[in-house]
């Protein structure tokens, strides 16, 4: 499988980034191991998680996804080829504000290292920046973690555009570590914020982009076409908002592109992302090996300019 380099780093990753929020949520440990094994055996090497996954499940406290990935990594001989990204800064839903205070970041990184059972976090994301902690303070905490060998590179996820730009200016000056990647909410039914606010920053600083919810939680697989379909997954409720004229027009355009290339709607939706500038790999999760096949099919599919234009138009 072809790979993509992360920013100016020496990390090369598969063009599908496996989403880890389903581990400990819609998949138990044994099912998660099956998906992780299938992903790695097919040549995937990039796994995305966060310290808080999957704290929204009633019996969970957060950390379940990292714990499962950590146990699985122990079973793999090719552990050194795998790149694991995790995140800090999101609340665990326990009523305690976590944020990005330097002391908390250090404590959270130690906890993630322990759960993942590794010495170094390959890529450490700012999960969310709500503006409470000065950028210099939390970039300083990352600098110390990098110096101690506990973090290799850093990246940004839900960081407001002005603070992202400022962070990159600080990083480019050499005084602080530099973000190498951006993880934005970006897909065929969520284009506006990324394309208007973030794409120019990505181009200016050479960030590599890993879009999350790249299948719009399953909507862009085409399996939800009416309210009656929402019961197809426990996640159905989360896609109801896309069942409108625009969402259905995107699905109609995807149907045509998928039919033309003898592929699935999901593969066509991910291939559209892969055709956009700066995209390293879409982040998508799968709950069965056959779903995983559709994610890999996207990496082998090259859309032509007409396909991309048709999808651009339907999703405007
Ligand atoms: N940075 C952030 O703030 C943030 C936020 C959200 C997510 N993320 C990351 O992004 C990753 C991806 O997000 P996500 O997993 O929530 O959503 P997603 O990738 O948009 O949707 C994946 C879901 O779609 C369904 N699916 C996948 N392939 C399919 C196929 N071929 N046919 C039918 N259904 C299929 C599966 O769910 P069912 O089988 O249950 O239907 C799967 O769990 C997460 O795992 C996480 O790592 C990051």
mmCIF file with all atom_site columns, C-alpha atoms in Angstrom, residues 1 13 15 22 25 27 33 41 64 79 85 87 92 112 143 176 184 196 198-199 203 213 242 263 277 283 287 306 314:
data_model
loop_
_atom_site.group_PDB
_atom_site.id
_atom_site.type_symbol
_atom_site.label_atom_id
_atom_site.label_alt_id
_atom_site.label_comp_id
_atom_site.label_asym_id
_atom_site.label_entity_id
_atom_site.label_seq_id
_atom_site.pdbx_PDB_ins_code
_atom_site.Cartn_x
_atom_site.Cartn_y
_atom_site.Cartn_z
_atom_site.occupancy
_atom_site.B_iso_or_equiv
_atom_site.pdbx_formal_charge
_atom_site.auth_seq_id
_atom_site.auth_comp_id
_atom_site.auth_asym_id
_atom_site.auth_atom_id
_atom_site.pdbx_PDB_model_num
ATOM 1  C CA . UNK A 1 1   ? 0.000   0.000  0.000   1.00 0.00 ? 1   UNK A CA 1
ATOM 2  C CA . UNK A 1 13  ? 1.642   6.051  7.364   1.00 0.00 ? 13  UNK A CA 1
ATOM 3  C CA . UNK A 1 15  ? -3.547  6.070  3.492   1.00 0.00 ? 15  UNK A CA 1
ATOM 4  C CA . UNK A 1 22  ? -15.315 1.920  18.494  1.00 0.00 ? 22  UNK A CA 1
ATOM 5  C CA . UNK A 1 25  ? -17.893 0.905  22.462  1.00 0.00 ? 25  UNK A CA 1
ATOM 6  C CA . UNK A 1 27  ? -16.722 -3.522 19.630  1.00 0.00 ? 27  UNK A CA 1
ATOM 7  C CA . UNK A 1 33  ? -8.448  -7.417 18.148  1.00 0.00 ? 33  UNK A CA 1
ATOM 8  C CA . UNK A 1 41  ? -2.444  -7.734 7.990   1.00 0.00 ? 41  UNK A CA 1
ATOM 9  C CA . UNK A 1 64  ? -10.840 1.700  27.209  1.00 0.00 ? 64  UNK A CA 1
ATOM 10 C CA . UNK A 1 79  ? 4.799   -3.453 16.600  1.00 0.00 ? 79  UNK A CA 1
ATOM 11 C CA . UNK A 1 85  ? -1.777  8.594  17.583  1.00 0.00 ? 85  UNK A CA 1
ATOM 12 C CA . UNK A 1 87  ? -4.992  12.837 22.147  1.00 0.00 ? 87  UNK A CA 1
ATOM 13 C CA . UNK A 1 92  ? -13.883 12.485 30.508  1.00 0.00 ? 92  UNK A CA 1
ATOM 14 C CA . UNK A 1 112 ? -1.749  7.092  27.940  1.00 0.00 ? 112 UNK A CA 1
ATOM 15 C CA . UNK A 1 143 ? 8.366   20.342 24.391  1.00 0.00 ? 143 UNK A CA 1
ATOM 16 C CA . UNK A 1 176 ? 8.364   25.575 20.529  1.00 0.00 ? 176 UNK A CA 1
ATOM 17 C CA . UNK A 1 184 ? -10.378 18.306 11.365  1.00 0.00 ? 184 UNK A CA 1
ATOM 18 C CA . UNK A 1 196 ? -12.756 28.129 4.393   1.00 0.00 ? 196 UNK A CA 1
ATOM 19 C CA . UNK A 1 198 ? -8.237  25.596 7.774   1.00 0.00 ? 198 UNK A CA 1
ATOM 20 C CA . UNK A 1 199 ? -7.239  24.599 4.224   1.00 0.00 ? 199 UNK A CA 1
ATOM 21 C CA . UNK A 1 203 ? -1.221  24.756 2.606   1.00 0.00 ? 203 UNK A CA 1
ATOM 22 C CA . UNK A 1 213 ? -15.833 11.259 10.816  1.00 0.00 ? 213 UNK A CA 1
ATOM 23 C CA . UNK A 1 242 ? -27.901 14.347 7.296   1.00 0.00 ? 242 UNK A CA 1
ATOM 24 C CA . UNK A 1 263 ? -17.081 0.047  -6.000  1.00 0.00 ? 263 UNK A CA 1
ATOM 25 C CA . UNK A 1 277 ? -4.854  18.531 -1.400  1.00 0.00 ? 277 UNK A CA 1
ATOM 26 C CA . UNK A 1 283 ? -9.777  8.398  9.648   1.00 0.00 ? 283 UNK A CA 1
ATOM 27 C CA . UNK A 1 287 ? -16.999 -2.873 12.887  1.00 0.00 ? 287 UNK A CA 1
ATOM 28 C CA . UNK A 1 306 ? -15.258 14.766 -13.499 1.00 0.00 ? 306 UNK A CA 1
ATOM 29 C CA . UNK A 1 314 ? -23.670 17.844 -5.024  1.00 0.00 ? 314 UNK A CA 1
#
